[in-house]
PDB file of C-alpha atoms in Angstrom:
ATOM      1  CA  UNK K 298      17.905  90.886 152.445  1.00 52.00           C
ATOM      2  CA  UNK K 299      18.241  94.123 150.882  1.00 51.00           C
ATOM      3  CA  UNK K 300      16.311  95.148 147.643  1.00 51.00           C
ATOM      4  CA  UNK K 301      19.891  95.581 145.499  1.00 51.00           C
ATOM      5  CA  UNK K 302      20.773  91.764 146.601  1.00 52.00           C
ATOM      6  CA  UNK K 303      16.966  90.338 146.005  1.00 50.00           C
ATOM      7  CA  UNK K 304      17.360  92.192 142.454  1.00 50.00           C
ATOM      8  CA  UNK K 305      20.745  90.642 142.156  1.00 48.00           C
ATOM      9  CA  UNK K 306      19.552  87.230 142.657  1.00 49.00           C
ATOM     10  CA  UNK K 307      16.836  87.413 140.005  1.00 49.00           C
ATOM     11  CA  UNK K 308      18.949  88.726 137.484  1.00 47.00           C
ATOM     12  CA  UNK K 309      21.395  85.886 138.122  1.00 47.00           C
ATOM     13  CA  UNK K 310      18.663  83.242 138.026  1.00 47.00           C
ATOM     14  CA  UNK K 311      17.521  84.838 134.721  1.00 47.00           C
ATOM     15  CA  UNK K 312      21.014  85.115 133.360  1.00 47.00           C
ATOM     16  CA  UNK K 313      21.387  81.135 134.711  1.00 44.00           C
ATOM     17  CA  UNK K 314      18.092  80.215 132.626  1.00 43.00           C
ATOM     18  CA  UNK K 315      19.045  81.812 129.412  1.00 42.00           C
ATOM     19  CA  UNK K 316      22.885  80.474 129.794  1.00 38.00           C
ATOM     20  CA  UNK K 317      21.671  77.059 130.090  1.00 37.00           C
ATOM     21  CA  UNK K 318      18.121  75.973 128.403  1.00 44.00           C
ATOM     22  CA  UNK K 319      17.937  75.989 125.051  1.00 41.00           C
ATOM     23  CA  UNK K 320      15.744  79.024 123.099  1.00 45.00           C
ATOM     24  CA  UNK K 321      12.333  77.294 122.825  1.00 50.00           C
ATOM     25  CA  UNK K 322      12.201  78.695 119.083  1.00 57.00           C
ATOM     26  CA  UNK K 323      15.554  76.753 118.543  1.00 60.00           C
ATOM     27  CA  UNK K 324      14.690  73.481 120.269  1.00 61.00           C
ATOM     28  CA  UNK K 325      11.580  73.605 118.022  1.00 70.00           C
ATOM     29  CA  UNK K 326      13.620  74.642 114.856  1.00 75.00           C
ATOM     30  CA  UNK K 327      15.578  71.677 115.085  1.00 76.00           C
ATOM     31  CA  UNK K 328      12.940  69.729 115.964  1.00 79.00           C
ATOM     32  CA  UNK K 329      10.644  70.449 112.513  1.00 82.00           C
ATOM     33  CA  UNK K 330      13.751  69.598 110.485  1.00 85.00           C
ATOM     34  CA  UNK K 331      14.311  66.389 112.152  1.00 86.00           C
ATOM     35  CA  UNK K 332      10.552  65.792 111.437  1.00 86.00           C
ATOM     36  CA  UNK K 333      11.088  66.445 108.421  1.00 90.00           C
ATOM     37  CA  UNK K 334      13.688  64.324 107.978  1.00 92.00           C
ATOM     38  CA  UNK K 335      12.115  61.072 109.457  1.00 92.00           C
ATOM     39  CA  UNK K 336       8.752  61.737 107.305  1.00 92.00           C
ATOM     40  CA  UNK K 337      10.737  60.835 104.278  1.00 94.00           C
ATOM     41  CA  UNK K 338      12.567  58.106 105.475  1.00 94.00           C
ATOM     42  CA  UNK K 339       8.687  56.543 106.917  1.00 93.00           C
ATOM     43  CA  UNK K 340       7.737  56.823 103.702  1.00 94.00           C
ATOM     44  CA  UNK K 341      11.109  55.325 102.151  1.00 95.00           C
ATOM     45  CA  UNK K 342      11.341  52.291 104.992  1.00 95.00           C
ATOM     46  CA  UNK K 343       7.556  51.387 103.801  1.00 94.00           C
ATOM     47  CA  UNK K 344       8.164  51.261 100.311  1.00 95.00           C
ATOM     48  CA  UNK K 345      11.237  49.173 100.643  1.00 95.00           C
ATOM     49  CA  UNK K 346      10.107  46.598 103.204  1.00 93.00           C
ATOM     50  CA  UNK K 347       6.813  46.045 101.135  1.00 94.00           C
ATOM     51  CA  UNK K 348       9.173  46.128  97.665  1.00 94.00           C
ATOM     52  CA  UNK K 349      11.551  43.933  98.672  1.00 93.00           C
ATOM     53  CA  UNK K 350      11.195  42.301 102.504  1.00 93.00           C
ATOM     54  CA  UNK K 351       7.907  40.450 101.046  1.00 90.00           C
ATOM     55  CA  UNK K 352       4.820  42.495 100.482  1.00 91.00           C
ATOM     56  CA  UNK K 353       3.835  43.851 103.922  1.00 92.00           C
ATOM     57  CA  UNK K 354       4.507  47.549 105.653  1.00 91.00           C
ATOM     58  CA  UNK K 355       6.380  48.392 108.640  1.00 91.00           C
ATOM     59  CA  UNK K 356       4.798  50.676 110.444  1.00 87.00           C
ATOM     60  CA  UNK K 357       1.085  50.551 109.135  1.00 88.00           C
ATOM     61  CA  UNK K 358      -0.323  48.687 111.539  1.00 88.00           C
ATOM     62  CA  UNK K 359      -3.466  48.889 110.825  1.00 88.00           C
ATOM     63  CA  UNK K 360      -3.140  47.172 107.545  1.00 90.00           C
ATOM     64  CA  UNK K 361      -0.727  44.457 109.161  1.00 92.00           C
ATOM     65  CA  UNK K 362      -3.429  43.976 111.358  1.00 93.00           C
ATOM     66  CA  UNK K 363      -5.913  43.242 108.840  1.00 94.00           C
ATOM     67  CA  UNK K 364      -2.901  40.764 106.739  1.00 93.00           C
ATOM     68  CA  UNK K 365      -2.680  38.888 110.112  1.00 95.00           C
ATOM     69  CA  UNK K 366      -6.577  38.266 109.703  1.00 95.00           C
ATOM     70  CA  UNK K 367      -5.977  37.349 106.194  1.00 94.00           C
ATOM     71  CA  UNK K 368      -3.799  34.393 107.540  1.00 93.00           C
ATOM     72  CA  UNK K 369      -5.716  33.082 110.133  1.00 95.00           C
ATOM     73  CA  UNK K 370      -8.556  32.871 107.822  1.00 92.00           C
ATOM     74  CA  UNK K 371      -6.874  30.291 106.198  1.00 88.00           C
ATOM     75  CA  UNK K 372      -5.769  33.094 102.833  1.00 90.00           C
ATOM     76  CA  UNK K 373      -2.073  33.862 102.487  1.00 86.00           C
ATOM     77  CA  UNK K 374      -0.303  32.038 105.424  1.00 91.00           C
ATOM     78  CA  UNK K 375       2.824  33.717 104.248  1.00 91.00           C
ATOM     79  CA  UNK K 376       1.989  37.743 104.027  1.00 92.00           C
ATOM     80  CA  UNK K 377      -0.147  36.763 107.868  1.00 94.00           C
ATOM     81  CA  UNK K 378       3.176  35.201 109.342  1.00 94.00           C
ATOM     82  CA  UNK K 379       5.519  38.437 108.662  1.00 95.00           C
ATOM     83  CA  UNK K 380       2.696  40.871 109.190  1.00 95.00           C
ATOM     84  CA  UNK K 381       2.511  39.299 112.605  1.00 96.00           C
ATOM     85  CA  UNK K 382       6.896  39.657 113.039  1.00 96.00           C
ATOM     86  CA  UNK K 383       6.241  43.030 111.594  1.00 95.00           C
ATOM     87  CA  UNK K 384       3.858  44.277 114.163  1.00 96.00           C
ATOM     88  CA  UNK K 385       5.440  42.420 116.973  1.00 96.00           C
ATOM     89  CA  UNK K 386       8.982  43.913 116.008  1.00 96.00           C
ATOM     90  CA  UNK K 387       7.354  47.023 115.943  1.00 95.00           C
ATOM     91  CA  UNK K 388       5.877  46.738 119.879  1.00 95.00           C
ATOM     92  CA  UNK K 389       9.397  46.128 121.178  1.00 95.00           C
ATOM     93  CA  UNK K 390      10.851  49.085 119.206  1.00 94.00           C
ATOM     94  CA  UNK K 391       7.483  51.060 120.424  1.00 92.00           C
ATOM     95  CA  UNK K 392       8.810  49.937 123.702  1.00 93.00           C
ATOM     96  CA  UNK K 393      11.903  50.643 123.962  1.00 90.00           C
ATOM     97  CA  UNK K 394      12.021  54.003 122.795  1.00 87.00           C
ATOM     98  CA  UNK K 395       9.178  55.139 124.909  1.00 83.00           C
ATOM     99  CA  UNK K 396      11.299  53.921 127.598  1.00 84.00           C
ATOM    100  CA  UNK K 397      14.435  55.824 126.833  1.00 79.00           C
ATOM    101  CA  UNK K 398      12.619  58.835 125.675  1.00 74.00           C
ATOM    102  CA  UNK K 399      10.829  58.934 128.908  1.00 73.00           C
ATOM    103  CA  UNK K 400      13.956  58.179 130.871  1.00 72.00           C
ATOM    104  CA  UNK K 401      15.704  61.286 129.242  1.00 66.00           C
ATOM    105  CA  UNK K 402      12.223  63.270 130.417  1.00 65.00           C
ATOM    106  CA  UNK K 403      12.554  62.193 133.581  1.00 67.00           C
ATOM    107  CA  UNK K 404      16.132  63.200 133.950  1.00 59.00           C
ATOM    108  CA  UNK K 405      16.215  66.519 132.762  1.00 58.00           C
ATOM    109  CA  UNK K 406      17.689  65.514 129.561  1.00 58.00           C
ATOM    110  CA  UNK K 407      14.037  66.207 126.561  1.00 53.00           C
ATOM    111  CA  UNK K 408      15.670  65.727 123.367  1.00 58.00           C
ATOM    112  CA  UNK K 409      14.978  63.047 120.856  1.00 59.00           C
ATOM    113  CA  UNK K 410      18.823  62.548 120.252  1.00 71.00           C
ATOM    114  CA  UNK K 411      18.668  58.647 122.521  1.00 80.00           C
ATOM    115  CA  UNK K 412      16.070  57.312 120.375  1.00 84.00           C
ATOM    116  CA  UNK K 413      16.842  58.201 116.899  1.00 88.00           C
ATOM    117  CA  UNK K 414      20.677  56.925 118.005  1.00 90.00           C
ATOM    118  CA  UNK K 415      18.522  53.492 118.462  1.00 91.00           C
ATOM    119  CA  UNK K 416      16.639  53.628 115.417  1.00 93.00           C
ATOM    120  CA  UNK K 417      19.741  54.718 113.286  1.00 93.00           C
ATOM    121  CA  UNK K 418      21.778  51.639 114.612  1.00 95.00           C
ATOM    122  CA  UNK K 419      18.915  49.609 113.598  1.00 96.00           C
ATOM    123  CA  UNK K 420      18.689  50.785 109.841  1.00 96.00           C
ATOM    124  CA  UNK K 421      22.379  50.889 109.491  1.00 97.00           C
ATOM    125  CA  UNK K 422      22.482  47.147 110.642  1.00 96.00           C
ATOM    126  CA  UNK K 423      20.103  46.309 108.036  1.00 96.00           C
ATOM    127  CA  UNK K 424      21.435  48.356 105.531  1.00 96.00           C
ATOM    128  CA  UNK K 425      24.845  46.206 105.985  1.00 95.00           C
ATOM    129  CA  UNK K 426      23.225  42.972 106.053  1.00 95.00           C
ATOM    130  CA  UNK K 427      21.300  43.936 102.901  1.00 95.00           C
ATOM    131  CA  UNK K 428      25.002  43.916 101.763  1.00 94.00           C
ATOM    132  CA  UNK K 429      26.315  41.157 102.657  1.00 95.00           C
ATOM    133  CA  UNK K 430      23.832  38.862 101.328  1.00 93.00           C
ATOM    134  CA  UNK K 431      23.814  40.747  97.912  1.00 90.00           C
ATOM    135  CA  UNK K 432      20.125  41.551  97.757  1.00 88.00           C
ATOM    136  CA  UNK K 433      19.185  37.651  98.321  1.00 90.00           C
ATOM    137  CA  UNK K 434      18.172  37.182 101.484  1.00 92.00           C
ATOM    138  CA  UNK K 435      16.541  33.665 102.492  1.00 93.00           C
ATOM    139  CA  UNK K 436      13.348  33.389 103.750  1.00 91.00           C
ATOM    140  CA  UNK K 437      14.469  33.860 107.380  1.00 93.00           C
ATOM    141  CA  UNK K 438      16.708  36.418 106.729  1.00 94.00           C
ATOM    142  CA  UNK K 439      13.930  38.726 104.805  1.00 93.00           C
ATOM    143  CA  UNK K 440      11.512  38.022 107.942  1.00 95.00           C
ATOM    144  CA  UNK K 441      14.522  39.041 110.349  1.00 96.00           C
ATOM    145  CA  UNK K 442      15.200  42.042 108.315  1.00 96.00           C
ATOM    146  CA  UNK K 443      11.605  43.108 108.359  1.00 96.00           C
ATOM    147  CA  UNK K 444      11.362  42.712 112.024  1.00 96.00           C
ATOM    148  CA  UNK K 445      14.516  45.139 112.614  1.00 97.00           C
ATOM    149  CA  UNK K 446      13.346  47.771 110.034  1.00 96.00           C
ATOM    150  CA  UNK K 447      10.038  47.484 111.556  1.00 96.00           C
ATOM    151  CA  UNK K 448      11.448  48.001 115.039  1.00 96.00           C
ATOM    152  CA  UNK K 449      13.311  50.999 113.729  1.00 95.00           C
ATOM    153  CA  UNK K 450       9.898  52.667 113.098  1.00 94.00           C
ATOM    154  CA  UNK K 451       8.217  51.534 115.852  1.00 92.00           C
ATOM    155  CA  UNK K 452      11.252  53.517 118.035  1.00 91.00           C
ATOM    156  CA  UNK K 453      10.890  56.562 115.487  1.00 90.00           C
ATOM    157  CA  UNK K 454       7.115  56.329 116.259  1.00 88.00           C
ATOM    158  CA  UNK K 455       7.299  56.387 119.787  1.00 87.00           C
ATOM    159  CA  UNK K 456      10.133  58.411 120.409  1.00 84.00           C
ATOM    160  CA  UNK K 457       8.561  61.741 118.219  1.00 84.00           C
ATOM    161  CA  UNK K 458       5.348  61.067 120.494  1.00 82.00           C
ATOM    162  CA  UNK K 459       7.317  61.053 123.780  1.00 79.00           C
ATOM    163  CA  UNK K 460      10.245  63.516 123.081  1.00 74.00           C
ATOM    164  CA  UNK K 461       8.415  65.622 120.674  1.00 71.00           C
ATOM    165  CA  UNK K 462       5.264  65.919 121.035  1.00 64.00           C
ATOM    166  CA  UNK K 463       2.211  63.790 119.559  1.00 54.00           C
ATOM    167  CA  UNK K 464       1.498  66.890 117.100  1.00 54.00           C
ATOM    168  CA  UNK K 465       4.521  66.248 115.090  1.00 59.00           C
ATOM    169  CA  UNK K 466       3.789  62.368 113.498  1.00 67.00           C
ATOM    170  CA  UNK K 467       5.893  61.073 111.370  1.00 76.00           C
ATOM    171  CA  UNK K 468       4.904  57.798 109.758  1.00 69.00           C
ATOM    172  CA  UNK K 469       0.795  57.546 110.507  1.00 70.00           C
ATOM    173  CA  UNK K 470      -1.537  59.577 108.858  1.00 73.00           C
ATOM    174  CA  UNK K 471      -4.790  58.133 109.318  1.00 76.00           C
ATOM    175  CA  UNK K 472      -6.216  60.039 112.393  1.00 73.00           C
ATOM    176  CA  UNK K 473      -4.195  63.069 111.310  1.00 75.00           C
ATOM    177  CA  UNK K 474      -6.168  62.961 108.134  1.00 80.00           C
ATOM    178  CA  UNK K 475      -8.968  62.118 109.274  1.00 82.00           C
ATOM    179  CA  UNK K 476      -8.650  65.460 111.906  1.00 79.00           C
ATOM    180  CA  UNK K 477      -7.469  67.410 108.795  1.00 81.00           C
ATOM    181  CA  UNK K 478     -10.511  66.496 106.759  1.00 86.00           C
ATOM    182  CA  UNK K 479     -13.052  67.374 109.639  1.00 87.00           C
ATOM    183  CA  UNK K 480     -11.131  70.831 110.080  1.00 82.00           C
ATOM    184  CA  UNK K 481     -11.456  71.824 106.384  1.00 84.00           C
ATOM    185  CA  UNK K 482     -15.411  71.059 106.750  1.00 89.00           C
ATOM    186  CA  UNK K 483     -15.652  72.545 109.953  1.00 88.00           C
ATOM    187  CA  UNK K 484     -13.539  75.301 110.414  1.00 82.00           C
ATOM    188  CA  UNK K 485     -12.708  75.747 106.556  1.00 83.00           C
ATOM    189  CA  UNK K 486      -9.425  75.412 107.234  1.00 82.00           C
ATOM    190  CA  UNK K 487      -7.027  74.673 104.197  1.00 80.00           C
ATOM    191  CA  UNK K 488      -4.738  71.613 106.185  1.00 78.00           C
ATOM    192  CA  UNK K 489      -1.230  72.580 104.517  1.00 82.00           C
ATOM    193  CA  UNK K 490       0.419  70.746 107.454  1.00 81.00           C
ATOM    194  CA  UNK K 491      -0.902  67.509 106.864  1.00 82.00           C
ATOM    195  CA  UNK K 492      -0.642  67.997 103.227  1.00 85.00           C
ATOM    196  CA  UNK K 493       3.130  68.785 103.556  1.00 86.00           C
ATOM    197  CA  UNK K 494       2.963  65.486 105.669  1.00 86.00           C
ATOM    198  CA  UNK K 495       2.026  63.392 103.239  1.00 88.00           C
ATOM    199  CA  UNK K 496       3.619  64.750 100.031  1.00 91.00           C
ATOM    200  CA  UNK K 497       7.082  64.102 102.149  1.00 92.00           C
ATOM    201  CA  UNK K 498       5.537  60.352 102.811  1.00 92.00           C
ATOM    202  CA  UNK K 499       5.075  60.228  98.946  1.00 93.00           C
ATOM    203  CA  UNK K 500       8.214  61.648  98.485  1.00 95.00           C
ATOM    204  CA  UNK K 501      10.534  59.217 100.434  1.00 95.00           C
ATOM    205  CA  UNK K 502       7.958  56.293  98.759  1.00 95.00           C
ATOM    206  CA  UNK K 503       8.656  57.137  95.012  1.00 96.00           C
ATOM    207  CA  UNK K 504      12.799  58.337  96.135  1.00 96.00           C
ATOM    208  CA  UNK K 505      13.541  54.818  97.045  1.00 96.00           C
ATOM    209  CA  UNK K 506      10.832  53.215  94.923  1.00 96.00           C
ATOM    210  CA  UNK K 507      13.436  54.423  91.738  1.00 96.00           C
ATOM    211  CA  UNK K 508      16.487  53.412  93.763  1.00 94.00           C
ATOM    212  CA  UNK K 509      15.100  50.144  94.015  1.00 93.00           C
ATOM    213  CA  UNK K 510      14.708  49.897  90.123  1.00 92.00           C
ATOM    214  CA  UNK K 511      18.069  51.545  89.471  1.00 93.00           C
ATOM    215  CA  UNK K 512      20.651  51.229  91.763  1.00 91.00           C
ATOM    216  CA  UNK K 513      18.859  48.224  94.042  1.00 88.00           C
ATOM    217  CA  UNK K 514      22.016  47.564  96.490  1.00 88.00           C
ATOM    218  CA  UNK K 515      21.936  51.037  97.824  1.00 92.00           C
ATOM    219  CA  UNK K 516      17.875  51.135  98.129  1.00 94.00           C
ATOM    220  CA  UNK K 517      18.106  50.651 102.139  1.00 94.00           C
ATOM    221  CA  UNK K 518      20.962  53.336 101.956  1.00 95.00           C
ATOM    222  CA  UNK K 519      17.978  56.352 102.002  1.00 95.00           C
ATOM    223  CA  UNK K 520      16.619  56.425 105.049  1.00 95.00           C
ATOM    224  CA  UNK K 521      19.289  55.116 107.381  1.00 96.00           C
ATOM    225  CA  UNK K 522      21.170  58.324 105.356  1.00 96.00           C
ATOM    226  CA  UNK K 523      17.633  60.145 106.582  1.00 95.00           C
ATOM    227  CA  UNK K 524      17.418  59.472 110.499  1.00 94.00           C
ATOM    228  CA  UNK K 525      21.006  59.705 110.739  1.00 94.00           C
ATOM    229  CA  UNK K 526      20.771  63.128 109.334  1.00 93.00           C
ATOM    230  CA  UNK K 527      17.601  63.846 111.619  1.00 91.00           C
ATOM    231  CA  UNK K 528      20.161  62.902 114.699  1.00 90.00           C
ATOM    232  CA  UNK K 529      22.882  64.781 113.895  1.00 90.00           C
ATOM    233  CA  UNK K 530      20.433  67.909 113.161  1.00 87.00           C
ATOM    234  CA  UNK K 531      19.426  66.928 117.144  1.00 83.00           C
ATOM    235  CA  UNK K 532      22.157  65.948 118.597  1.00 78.00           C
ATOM    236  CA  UNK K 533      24.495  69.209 117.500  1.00 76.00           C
ATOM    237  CA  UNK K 534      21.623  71.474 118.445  1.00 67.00           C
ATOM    238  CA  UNK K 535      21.605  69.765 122.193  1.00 62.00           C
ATOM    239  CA  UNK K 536      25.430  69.818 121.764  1.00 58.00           C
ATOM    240  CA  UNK K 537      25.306  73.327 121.247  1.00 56.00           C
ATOM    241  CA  UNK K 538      24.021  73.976 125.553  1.00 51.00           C
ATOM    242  CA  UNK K 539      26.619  71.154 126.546  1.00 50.00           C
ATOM    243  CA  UNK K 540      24.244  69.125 127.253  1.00 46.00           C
ATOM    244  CA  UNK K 541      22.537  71.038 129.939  1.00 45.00           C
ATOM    245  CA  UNK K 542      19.039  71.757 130.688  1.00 39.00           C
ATOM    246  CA  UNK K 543      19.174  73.795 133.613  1.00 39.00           C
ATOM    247  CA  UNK K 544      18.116  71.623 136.396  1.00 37.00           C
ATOM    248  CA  UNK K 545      21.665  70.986 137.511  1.00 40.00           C
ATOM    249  CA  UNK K 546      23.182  72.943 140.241  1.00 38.00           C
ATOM    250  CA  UNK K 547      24.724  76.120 140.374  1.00 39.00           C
ATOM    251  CA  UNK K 548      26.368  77.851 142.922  1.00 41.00           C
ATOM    252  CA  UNK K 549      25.906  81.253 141.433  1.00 39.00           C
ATOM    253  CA  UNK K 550      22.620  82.199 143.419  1.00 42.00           C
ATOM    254  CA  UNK K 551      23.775  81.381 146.746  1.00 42.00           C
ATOM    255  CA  UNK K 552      26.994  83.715 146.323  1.00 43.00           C
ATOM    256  CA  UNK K 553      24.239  86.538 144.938  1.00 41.00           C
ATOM    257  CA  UNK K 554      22.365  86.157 148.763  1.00 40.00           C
ATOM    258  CA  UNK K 555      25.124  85.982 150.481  1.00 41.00           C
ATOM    259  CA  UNK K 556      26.033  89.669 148.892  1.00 44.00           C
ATOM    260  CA  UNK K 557      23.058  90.631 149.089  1.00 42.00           C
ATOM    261  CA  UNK K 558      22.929  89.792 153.160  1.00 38.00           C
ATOM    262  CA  UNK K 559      26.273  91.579 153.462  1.00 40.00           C
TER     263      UNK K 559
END
């Protein structure tokens, strides 16, 4: 092959990478504000499932974890039993979005836009059922609730780890504190990350905290608003390639060597 075609055929394979992957800095753009996004509503879906789905968290396990305790001891039967749907509820949501975040991984396809789709349809079903009832759920319907809102985290949890990346958490601060903490010590190292992180928890706590006291029918309303708005920011930003990665074929190479053997 002659130089002019082998410089042909990189150009065209450059050209072909830059047509059809996505600018890191913009796949991480939209990925921040989708972060964003879903730190609020983790902080909103907590406050509202403890305020009004019967005293326990959805996506704090570690505290469900210590409820369930509570109830086997033989203290508070009641908060035990739905800490145990809520942690349960939150496995299979875990679950399930690791799986289809992973599948999109393995198929070329890394972007967040499967699982949030999941986690929206979630919320939005309880937000409509929170409706329909008129804010009086029975007793089975407030531990069925809980179990889908805390399946919707447990799929916001695991998707962000899988599709991207375990540095961007949404809903769990402990560890990240905990790092944040030893950094500042350490390194002296002011942690303005994981502060932003949890004045955005705070945030979405106390937004739907005074929804809850003012306008109570629309309380659920925040962060199925949130994620939805987290998967549109996604999903146009993936839109915007076609929905290509560049791992599909293309027949523009093989016409650059066959000029380039002519």
């Amino acid at each position: 092959m002659s130089g002019a075609g082998r410089g042909e055929e990189r150009t065209t394979k450059g050209n072909r990478r830059r047509h059809l992957r996505l600018p890191t800095s913009s796949r991480q753009d939209s990925h921040a504000w989708a972060a964003l996004l879903l730190t609020v509503s983790a902080g909103a879906v907590n406050a509202w499932g403890f305020l009004s789905l019967g005293g326990v968290f959805t996506s704090v396990v570690t505290a469900n974890s210590a409820l369930i305790g509570v109830g086997l001891g033989g203290a508070e039967a009641r908060l035990g039993a739905l800490a145990g749907v809520a942690v349960l509820c939150y496995v299979l949501g875990a679950a399930a979005a690791g799986w289809t975040a992973g599948r999109a991984q393995r198929g070329g396809r890394p972007r967040p836009s499967g699982f949030l789709l999941l986690e929206l349809l979630l919320l939005w079903a309880v937000v409509g059922w929170w409706l329909a009832v008129d804010r009086d759920p029975s007793v089975g319907e407030r531990m069925a609730m809980l179990g889908t809102v805390a399946a919707a985290m447990g799929c916001q949890n695991a998707g962000v780890r899988v599709a991207m990346g375990a540095q961007a958490p949404t809903a769990y601060l402990t560890g990240l504190l905990t790092g944040a903490v030893t950094d500042a010590v350490t390194a002296r190292r002011v942690p303005w990350r994981v502060l932003a992180t949890m004045a955005l928890l705070i945030l979405g706590a106390a937004s739907v905290t005074l929804l809850e006291r003012l306008l109570p029918r629309t309380a659920p309303l925040l962060p199925a608003l949130l994620v939805t708005a987290a998967w549109l920011t996604v999903h146009a930003r993936a839109g915007a390639t076609g929905g290509r990665t560049g791992t599909g074929p293309c027949r523009t190479p093989t016409r650059s060597r066959r000029q380039g053997v002519r």
